[in-house]
Coordinates of C-alpha atoms (C1' of nucleotides) in Angstrom, one line a residue:
Chain V
M104 CA 83.6 59.5 66.8
Q105 CA 84.3 57.0 69.5
E106 CA 85.3 56.7 73.1
V107 CA 89.0 57.6 73.6
S108 CA 91.1 55.7 76.0
P109 CA 92.1 57.4 79.3
M110 CA 95.3 59.2 78.9
E111 CA 96.7 62.3 80.5
R112 CA 95.3 65.4 78.8
I113 CA 97.8 68.1 77.7
W114 CA 97.3 71.7 76.8
T115 CA 97.5 72.7 73.2
T116 CA 100.5 74.9 74.2
Q117 CA 102.4 71.7 75.3
L118 CA 102.2 70.0 71.9
R119 CA 105.7 70.9 70.9
A120 CA 107.1 68.8 73.7
H121 CA 105.1 65.7 72.6
V122 CA 106.1 65.5 68.9
G123 CA 106.1 61.9 67.8
K124 CA 103.8 60.8 70.6
R125 CA 100.1 60.2 70.9
V126 CA 98.5 63.0 72.9
R127 CA 95.1 63.8 74.3
L128 CA 93.7 67.3 73.9
A129 CA 90.4 68.7 75.0
G130 CA 88.7 72.0 74.1
W131 CA 86.3 73.8 71.8
L132 CA 85.7 73.3 68.1
Q133 CA 86.8 76.8 67.0
R134 CA 86.6 76.1 63.3
L135 CA 86.4 73.2 60.8
R136 CA 87.8 73.8 57.3
Q137 CA 86.6 71.1 55.0
L138 CA 88.3 70.3 51.8
S139 CA 87.6 67.4 49.5
H140 CA 89.9 64.9 51.0
V141 CA 91.2 66.4 54.1
S142 CA 89.7 68.7 56.8
F143 CA 91.3 70.9 59.4
L144 CA 89.8 71.2 62.8
I145 CA 91.0 74.1 64.9
L146 CA 90.7 73.1 68.6
R147 CA 90.9 75.8 71.2
D148 CA 91.5 75.1 74.9
G149 CA 92.1 77.4 77.8
K150 CA 95.5 78.4 76.6
G151 CA 95.8 78.2 72.9
T152 CA 94.8 76.4 69.7
A153 CA 95.9 73.3 67.8
Q154 CA 95.3 72.0 64.3
I155 CA 93.8 68.6 64.0
V156 CA 94.0 66.9 60.6
I157 CA 91.0 64.8 59.6
E158 CA 91.5 62.4 56.7
D159 CA 88.7 60.0 57.6
Q160 CA 85.8 61.0 55.3
E161 CA 83.2 59.8 57.7
L162 CA 84.6 61.5 60.7
A163 CA 84.8 64.8 58.7
E164 CA 81.1 64.5 57.9
Q165 CA 80.2 63.8 61.5
L166 CA 82.2 66.9 62.6
G167 CA 80.6 68.9 59.9
R168 CA 77.3 68.5 61.6
L169 CA 78.5 70.0 64.8
H170 CA 78.1 73.7 65.6
A171 CA 81.2 75.8 66.4
E172 CA 82.0 75.8 70.1
S173 CA 81.1 72.1 70.7
V174 CA 83.4 70.6 73.3
L175 CA 85.6 67.8 72.1
V176 CA 88.2 65.4 73.4
V177 CA 90.8 64.6 70.8
E178 CA 93.4 61.9 70.9
G179 CA 96.0 61.6 68.1
L180 CA 99.6 61.7 67.0
A181 CA 101.5 65.0 67.5
V182 CA 103.5 65.6 64.3
A183 CA 106.0 68.3 63.3
E184 CA 104.7 69.7 60.0
P185 CA 106.1 72.9 58.4
Q186 CA 102.8 73.5 56.6
A187 CA 100.8 73.5 59.9
P188 CA 100.1 76.7 61.8
G189 CA 102.7 76.8 64.5
G190 CA 104.6 74.0 62.9
I191 CA 102.8 71.2 64.8
E192 CA 99.6 69.4 64.1
V193 CA 97.7 66.3 65.4
R194 CA 97.0 63.5 63.0
Q195 CA 95.0 60.2 62.9
P196 CA 92.6 61.5 65.6
T197 CA 89.9 59.8 67.5
I198 CA 87.3 62.3 68.6
E199 CA 84.8 62.3 71.4
V200 CA 82.0 64.9 71.6
L201 CA 81.8 65.8 75.2
S202 CA 79.2 68.4 74.8
P203 CA 77.7 69.6 71.5
A204 CA 76.8 73.3 71.0
S205 CA 73.1 73.6 70.5
A206 CA 73.2 76.6 68.2
P207 CA 75.7 78.4 66.0
P208 CA 77.3 81.4 67.8
P209 CA 76.0 84.8 67.0
F210 CA 79.4 86.0 65.8
D211 CA 82.6 84.4 64.6
L212 CA 85.1 83.4 67.2
F213 CA 87.6 82.1 64.6
R214 CA 88.5 85.5 63.2
P215 CA 91.3 87.7 64.5
R216 CA 88.8 90.0 66.0
I217 CA 85.2 89.7 66.8
K218 CA 83.3 91.7 64.3
A219 CA 80.5 93.0 66.4
Q220 CA 79.8 96.2 68.3
L221 CA 80.7 96.5 72.0
P222 CA 77.1 96.3 73.2
T223 CA 76.6 93.1 71.2
I224 CA 79.9 91.7 72.6
L225 CA 78.9 92.5 76.1
D226 CA 75.4 91.1 75.7
H227 CA 77.1 87.8 74.7
A228 CA 80.0 88.1 77.1
P229 CA 80.0 84.4 78.1
L230 CA 80.8 83.6 74.5
A231 CA 82.8 86.6 73.5
L232 CA 85.2 86.2 76.4
R233 CA 86.3 82.9 74.8
H234 CA 87.9 84.8 71.9
P235 CA 91.7 84.7 72.2
R236 CA 92.0 88.4 72.1
H237 CA 89.4 89.0 74.8
R238 CA 90.8 86.2 76.9
A239 CA 94.2 87.8 76.6
I240 CA 92.9 91.1 78.0
F241 CA 91.8 89.4 81.2
Y242 CA 95.0 87.5 81.4
L243 CA 96.7 90.8 81.6
S244 CA 94.4 91.7 84.5
A245 CA 95.3 88.5 86.2
V246 CA 99.0 88.9 85.8
S247 CA 98.7 92.6 86.9
M248 CA 97.0 91.5 90.1
Q249 CA 99.7 88.8 90.6
G250 CA 102.4 91.4 90.2
F251 CA 100.7 93.8 92.6
R252 CA 100.5 91.1 95.2
S253 CA 104.0 89.7 94.8
T254 CA 105.6 93.2 94.9
L255 CA 103.8 94.1 98.1
R256 CA 104.4 90.8 99.7
A257 CA 108.1 91.3 99.0
L258 CA 107.8 94.7 100.8
E259 CA 106.2 92.9 103.8
F260 CA 102.7 94.1 103.2
V261 CA 99.9 91.8 104.4
E262 CA 96.8 91.1 102.3
I263 CA 93.5 91.8 103.9
Q264 CA 89.8 91.5 103.0
T265 CA 87.4 94.0 104.4
P266 CA 83.6 94.1 104.5
K267 CA 81.7 95.2 101.4
L268 CA 78.5 95.6 103.4
V269 CA 78.8 98.7 105.5
A270 CA 76.7 100.6 107.9
S271 CA 77.5 104.1 106.8
A272 CA 78.6 105.7 103.5
T273 CA 82.3 106.1 103.8
E274 CA 83.4 109.2 102.0
G275 CA 80.9 111.9 102.8
G276 CA 77.7 110.2 102.0
A277 CA 76.7 110.6 98.4
N278 CA 76.3 108.0 95.7
V279 CA 76.3 104.7 97.5
F280 CA 74.1 101.7 96.8
A281 CA 71.6 101.1 99.6
V282 CA 70.7 97.6 100.5
D283 CA 68.2 96.1 103.0
Y284 CA 70.2 94.5 105.8
F285 CA 67.6 92.6 107.9
G286 CA 65.4 95.6 107.9
R287 CA 68.2 98.0 108.6
P288 CA 69.7 100.3 106.0
A289 CA 73.2 99.2 104.8
Y290 CA 75.4 100.2 101.9
L291 CA 77.8 98.6 99.4
A292 CA 81.3 99.8 100.2
Q293 CA 82.5 102.5 97.9
S294 CA 86.1 102.0 99.2
P295 CA 87.9 99.9 101.7
Q296 CA 89.4 103.2 102.9
F297 CA 88.4 103.2 106.6
Y298 CA 89.2 99.5 107.1
K299 CA 92.6 99.6 105.4
Q300 CA 93.6 102.6 107.6
I301 CA 92.4 100.8 110.7
M302 CA 94.5 97.8 109.7
V303 CA 97.6 99.9 109.5
G304 CA 97.3 99.9 113.3
V305 CA 97.6 96.1 113.1
F306 CA 100.1 95.2 110.4
E307 CA 101.5 98.6 109.5
R308 CA 101.5 97.7 105.8
V309 CA 98.4 96.2 104.2
F310 CA 96.8 95.8 100.8
E311 CA 93.5 94.5 99.4
V312 CA 92.3 93.5 96.0
G313 CA 88.5 93.7 95.8
P314 CA 85.4 95.3 94.4
V315 CA 84.1 98.7 95.1
F316 CA 80.7 100.1 94.3
R317 CA 79.8 103.6 93.1
A318 CA 76.2 104.6 92.6
E319 CA 77.2 107.6 90.5
P320 CA 75.0 107.9 87.5
H321 CA 77.9 108.6 85.2
D322 CA 77.8 107.3 81.7
T323 CA 81.3 107.5 80.2
P324 CA 83.8 105.2 78.6
R325 CA 86.0 105.3 81.7
H326 CA 83.5 104.7 84.5
L327 CA 81.8 101.7 86.0
N328 CA 79.5 101.3 88.9
E329 CA 81.5 98.3 90.2
Y330 CA 85.2 98.0 89.6
V331 CA 88.2 96.3 91.1
S332 CA 90.3 98.5 93.4
L333 CA 93.9 97.6 94.2
D334 CA 94.3 99.3 97.6
V335 CA 97.4 99.9 99.6
E336 CA 98.0 101.6 103.0
L337 CA 101.1 101.9 105.0
G338 CA 102.3 103.4 108.3
F339 CA 105.4 105.3 109.5
I340 CA 105.7 107.4 106.4
K341 CA 107.4 110.8 106.1
D342 CA 104.6 112.2 104.0
H343 CA 102.8 111.5 100.7
T344 CA 106.1 111.2 98.9
T345 CA 106.8 107.9 100.7
V346 CA 103.5 106.6 99.4
M347 CA 104.4 107.8 95.9
D348 CA 107.7 105.9 96.1
V349 CA 105.8 102.7 97.0
L350 CA 103.4 103.2 94.2
A351 CA 106.3 103.5 91.7
Q352 CA 107.7 100.2 93.0
V353 CA 104.3 98.5 92.7
L354 CA 103.9 99.7 89.1
R355 CA 107.4 98.4 88.3
G356 CA 106.5 95.1 89.8
M357 CA 103.2 94.9 87.9
L358 CA 105.0 95.6 84.6
A359 CA 107.8 93.1 85.5
A360 CA 105.1 90.5 86.0
L361 CA 103.5 91.3 82.7
H362 CA 106.9 91.1 80.9
E363 CA 107.6 87.8 82.6
D364 CA 104.3 86.0 82.5
A365 CA 102.1 87.6 79.9
G366 CA 104.4 87.7 76.8
D367 CA 101.9 85.8 74.6
A368 CA 99.0 87.9 75.6
L369 CA 100.9 91.1 75.1
A370 CA 102.1 89.9 71.6
L371 CA 98.6 88.9 70.6
L372 CA 97.2 92.3 71.6
G373 CA 100.2 94.1 70.1
V374 CA 100.8 95.9 73.4
K375 CA 104.0 97.8 74.1
L376 CA 104.4 98.1 77.9
P377 CA 105.3 101.5 79.3
E378 CA 108.4 102.1 81.4
V379 CA 108.3 103.6 84.9
P380 CA 111.1 106.1 84.9
E381 CA 113.7 106.2 87.7
K382 CA 111.9 109.2 88.9
I383 CA 108.3 109.7 87.8
P384 CA 107.9 113.4 87.1
A385 CA 105.7 115.3 89.6
L386 CA 103.9 118.6 89.3
H387 CA 102.2 120.5 92.0
F388 CA 98.5 121.1 91.3
A389 CA 99.0 124.9 91.3
E390 CA 102.0 124.6 89.0
A391 CA 99.9 122.3 86.6
Q392 CA 97.2 124.9 86.4
E393 CA 99.8 127.7 85.7
L394 CA 101.5 125.5 83.0
I395 CA 98.2 124.8 81.3
F396 CA 97.3 128.5 81.4
K397 CA 100.7 129.6 80.0
Q398 CA 100.9 127.0 77.3
T399 CA 97.3 126.6 76.2
G400 CA 95.8 129.9 77.2
E401 CA 93.0 128.0 79.0
D402 CA 92.6 129.5 82.4
A403 CA 91.4 126.9 84.9
R404 CA 93.3 128.5 87.8
G405 CA 91.0 128.6 90.8
E406 CA 89.2 125.5 89.6
P407 CA 89.5 122.8 92.4
D408 CA 90.2 120.0 90.0
L409 CA 91.6 119.2 86.6
A410 CA 89.3 118.6 83.6
P411 CA 89.8 115.4 81.6
Q412 CA 91.1 117.4 78.6
H413 CA 93.7 119.0 80.9
E414 CA 94.7 115.7 82.2
R415 CA 95.2 114.5 78.6
W416 CA 97.2 117.6 77.9
L417 CA 99.4 117.1 81.0
G418 CA 100.0 113.5 79.9
E419 CA 101.2 114.7 76.5
W420 CA 103.3 117.3 78.2
A421 CA 105.1 114.8 80.5
L422 CA 105.8 112.5 77.5
R423 CA 107.3 115.5 75.6
E424 CA 109.3 117.0 78.5
Y425 CA 110.3 113.8 80.3
G426 CA 109.6 110.9 78.0
S427 CA 107.3 109.6 80.7
E428 CA 103.9 108.0 80.3
F429 CA 103.3 108.6 84.0
L430 CA 102.9 111.9 85.7
F431 CA 102.2 112.7 89.4
V432 CA 100.1 115.7 90.1
T433 CA 100.4 116.5 93.8
G434 CA 98.9 118.9 96.3
Y435 CA 95.2 118.9 95.2
P436 CA 93.2 121.5 97.1
M437 CA 91.9 120.3 100.4
V438 CA 88.3 121.3 99.5
K439 CA 88.3 118.6 96.8
R440 CA 89.6 115.8 99.0
P441 CA 87.9 113.7 101.7
F442 CA 88.0 114.7 105.3
Y443 CA 90.7 112.2 106.2
T444 CA 93.2 113.9 103.9
H445 CA 96.3 115.3 105.4
P446 CA 97.0 119.0 104.6
D447 CA 100.3 120.3 103.4
P448 CA 101.9 121.7 106.6
E449 CA 103.4 124.6 104.6
R450 CA 100.3 125.4 102.6
P451 CA 97.2 124.2 104.4
K452 CA 94.9 125.0 101.5
Y453 CA 96.6 122.3 99.6
S454 CA 96.8 118.6 100.6
N455 CA 99.6 116.0 100.9
S456 CA 97.8 114.0 98.2
F457 CA 98.5 113.0 94.6
D458 CA 96.9 111.6 91.5
L459 CA 98.9 109.5 89.0
L460 CA 98.1 110.2 85.4
F461 CA 98.9 107.3 83.0
R462 CA 98.6 108.0 79.3
G463 CA 96.5 111.1 80.1
L464 CA 94.0 109.4 82.4
E465 CA 93.7 109.5 86.2
L466 CA 94.8 106.0 87.2
V467 CA 95.6 106.3 90.9
T468 CA 94.6 108.5 93.8
G469 CA 96.5 108.6 97.0
G470 CA 98.0 110.6 99.8
Q471 CA 98.8 111.0 103.4
R472 CA 95.9 110.7 105.9
L473 CA 95.3 112.5 109.1
H474 CA 96.6 110.3 112.0
R475 CA 95.7 112.3 115.2
Y476 CA 92.4 111.7 116.8
E477 CA 91.8 115.5 117.5
D478 CA 92.5 116.3 113.8
Y479 CA 89.8 113.8 112.8
L480 CA 87.3 115.4 115.2
A481 CA 88.2 118.8 113.8
A482 CA 88.0 117.7 110.2
L483 CA 84.6 116.2 110.6
A484 CA 83.3 119.2 112.5
S485 CA 84.6 121.6 109.9
R486 CA 82.6 119.7 107.3
G487 CA 79.5 119.6 109.4
L488 CA 79.7 115.8 109.9
S489 CA 78.8 114.1 113.1
P490 CA 81.4 111.7 114.5
E491 CA 78.9 109.1 115.6
P492 CA 78.7 107.1 112.3
F493 CA 82.5 107.0 112.3
E494 CA 82.9 105.7 115.8
G495 CA 84.5 102.4 114.9
Y496 CA 86.9 104.1 112.5
L497 CA 87.8 106.8 114.9
E498 CA 88.7 104.3 117.6
A499 CA 91.8 103.4 115.7
F500 CA 93.0 107.0 116.0
K501 CA 91.9 107.4 119.6
Y502 CA 94.4 104.7 120.5
G503 CA 97.3 105.9 118.5
M504 CA 98.1 105.7 114.8
P505 CA 101.4 106.5 113.1
P506 CA 101.6 108.9 110.1
H507 CA 100.3 106.9 107.3
G508 CA 99.0 107.0 103.8
G509 CA 98.1 104.9 100.8
F510 CA 96.6 104.7 97.3
A511 CA 94.2 102.8 95.1
I512 CA 94.7 101.8 91.6
G513 CA 91.7 101.1 89.3
L514 CA 92.4 97.7 87.8
E515 CA 90.2 98.0 84.7
R516 CA 91.5 101.5 84.0
W517 CA 95.1 100.2 84.3
V518 CA 94.5 97.4 81.7
A519 CA 92.4 99.8 79.5
R520 CA 95.3 102.3 79.3
L521 CA 97.8 99.4 78.7
I522 CA 96.0 98.1 75.7
E523 CA 94.7 101.6 74.8
A524 CA 91.1 100.4 74.8
P525 CA 88.7 103.3 74.0
N526 CA 86.1 101.9 76.5
I527 CA 86.7 100.6 80.0
R528 CA 84.0 98.0 79.4
E529 CA 86.4 96.2 77.1
T530 CA 88.7 95.4 80.1
T531 CA 85.8 94.4 82.4
L532 CA 84.6 90.8 82.4
F533 CA 80.9 91.6 83.1
P534 CA 80.6 95.4 83.4
R535 CA 78.1 97.0 85.7
D536 CA 76.9 100.4 84.4
L537 CA 73.9 102.6 84.2
Q538 CA 72.1 100.1 81.9
R539 CA 73.9 96.9 82.4
L540 CA 73.3 94.4 85.2
T541 CA 73.5 91.3 83.1
P542 CA 75.1 89.1 82.1
Chain Q
rG211 C1' 72.2 115.5 85.4
rG212 C1' 73.3 118.8 80.4
rG213 C1' 74.4 118.5 75.0
rC214 C1' 75.0 115.7 70.3
rC215 C1' 74.2 111.2 67.4
rC216 C1' 72.3 106.3 66.1
rG217 C1' 68.6 101.9 65.8
rU218 C1' 67.9 97.9 58.4
rG219 C1' 68.5 89.5 57.9
rG220 C1' 72.5 85.9 63.4
rU221 C1' 76.7 89.6 63.0
rG222 C1' 78.8 94.1 60.6
rU223 C1' 77.2 97.7 57.1
rA224 C1' 74.8 100.2 52.3
rG225 C1' 70.3 102.5 51.0
rC226 C1' 68.1 108.4 53.4
rG227 C1' 60.7 110.1 49.7
rG228 C1' 58.9 106.3 44.0
rC229 C1' 64.0 102.4 40.1
rC230 C1' 63.5 98.6 47.6
rU231 C1' 58.6 92.7 45.8
rA232 C1' 65.4 96.2 50.6
rA233 C1' 71.6 95.6 48.7
rC234 C1' 76.8 94.0 50.2
rA235 C1' 80.1 91.2 53.4
rU236 C1' 80.3 87.4 56.8
rG237 C1' 77.8 83.5 59.2
rC238 C1' 74.1 79.4 58.3
rA239 C1' 72.3 75.1 54.8
rG240 C1' 73.5 72.1 50.4
rC241 C1' 77.0 70.8 46.5
rC242 C1' 82.2 71.1 44.7
rC243 C1' 87.6 71.5 45.7
rU244 C1' 94.3 66.4 48.6
rG245 C1' 96.8 71.1 52.9
rU246 C1' 93.7 74.7 54.7
rC247 C1' 95.3 78.5 58.2
rA248 C1' 90.1 85.4 58.3
rA249 C1' 90.8 78.8 52.8
rG250 C1' 88.3 79.1 47.8
rG251 C1' 84.0 78.3 44.1
rC252 C1' 78.7 77.6 43.0
rU253 C1' 73.5 77.3 44.8
rG254 C1' 70.0 78.5 48.6
rA255 C1' 67.3 80.0 53.1
rG256 C1' 67.2 84.3 56.1
rA257 C1' 65.2 91.2 57.7
rU258 C1' 58.2 94.2 56.3
rC259 C1' 63.9 98.3 57.9
rG260 C1' 63.3 98.9 67.2
rG261 C1' 57.8 99.9 68.5
rG262 C1' 53.4 103.2 67.9
rG263 C1' 51.1 107.3 65.5
rG264 C1' 51.1 111.0 61.6
rU265 C1' 52.4 113.6 56.7
rU266 C1' 52.1 111.9 51.5
rC267 C1' 49.1 109.4 45.5
rG268 C1' 53.6 106.8 47.6
rA269 C1' 58.0 106.1 53.7
rA270 C1' 63.4 102.0 55.6
rU271 C1' 63.8 107.1 53.9
rC272 C1' 60.1 113.2 56.5
rC273 C1' 57.5 114.7 61.5
rC274 C1' 55.9 113.4 66.6
rC275 C1' 55.9 110.0 70.7
rU276 C1' 58.1 105.8 72.9
rC277 C1' 61.7 102.0 73.8
rG278 C1' 66.9 100.6 73.2
rG279 C1' 72.0 102.0 72.3
rG280 C1' 76.5 105.3 71.5
rC281 C1' 79.6 109.7 72.2
rC282 C1' 81.1 114.4 74.7
rC283 C1' 80.7 117.2 79.3
rG284 C1' 80.0 117.0 84.7
rC285 C1' 82.0 113.5 88.7
rC286 C1' 85.5 110.0 89.7
rA287 C1' 89.6 104.9 89.9

RNA sequence: GGGCCCGUGGUGUAGCGGCCUAACAUGCAGCCCUGUCAAGGCUGAGAUCGGGGGUUCGAAUCCCCUCGGGCCCGCCA
């Protein structure tokens, strides 16, 4: 092991373009397979892996003393070799140890899957995330966000960032994290809802990618206390159906980005992407309840919301009837929706809102909002809420707001349903839940 | 918040009253093997069975408490 000369470092994924040349790679010692006269070192960098052939006995012994995950710089000759994984390997290497690992990893990163239970994996997230499979999951998140942004930019939406420290609990009060703000009470924002609506008065079309915080003590495989919300809000809409059309376009854009930029990650995870149909099937809430009653005999009519098993059933139904993995449920009862929700002018007990079910799970909530100042005052009053804490928000409506609406996609849920992960924590880098605040 | 279940070497599991001075796989250490690719072979170290109390001649195995974790439901993205 010696100093290697300065030379531009390439990614392992670029090896093919350098066959016949000397190259410089850098990364982590994923695995060393020692045979009697030759050893194979699998080097992993931020994108892929490369096989390094060690024929120097002394070098092999030195490498053998390193723990897995030690950081190396390798310089050697890129050679096309049919026997090598991927058809290319690096020979005659000189190797510099940039940073030796100080202990063996608690689980094997060189296997196709980490063989440990989810809590163990989460406890060791800084290490587990290095595994190519786990890394691929978060690459899907990254490309999904990129597709979200590029689609909306193309539709002339403007990206905003709104405060996460807020003075009042946004959606009615319950389940927010309280923090001490210079001796005054403040809260972690449970949604950018108010600010994105306000910003419709500025840009007409806005979106935000950011964290939201929910202090709900739920303990399920599909809930987190902090998650990433992909928020959209737009003005001059006809009603919630305009918003649904934008959502369908956004989903198509996200999927297109995944097709285009995440092929390797999708292949590694064995994911088959869904298709957004020309027209996503839509069912009114009341019709959905009738359908469930008629076909399953379970009578949930009169319930203000759908139970998870009914959402799953509706998901299967949409796949059967329409070949669609997406299903809109529209017109949720006003009683279940926040005060800013716009009622259905024809049936005021129901709202101009929707949920989008993806593979049987609620992925998106959205709808039309109230836009007249007087309607807000009345909505707050009818719920026994005082307008004072909402003053800044209400100012937007006092000075004229167009009919508008929007939606929010849960990023971790989106990826979880894409890869069909049984637990949302698998698609969250460092999950925050009832028990988990570290790492 | 309600219900159900689990806690055994680093990791994943088996054992569920005496044959357990705890087994298997993998990792780890050492030796061997000219091409591996979840490499292979041999040898070895490593857990007093989450913690505490109890029942019993005898407990990883049964009971109680406690701590930690999982699933379902509620609620939501």
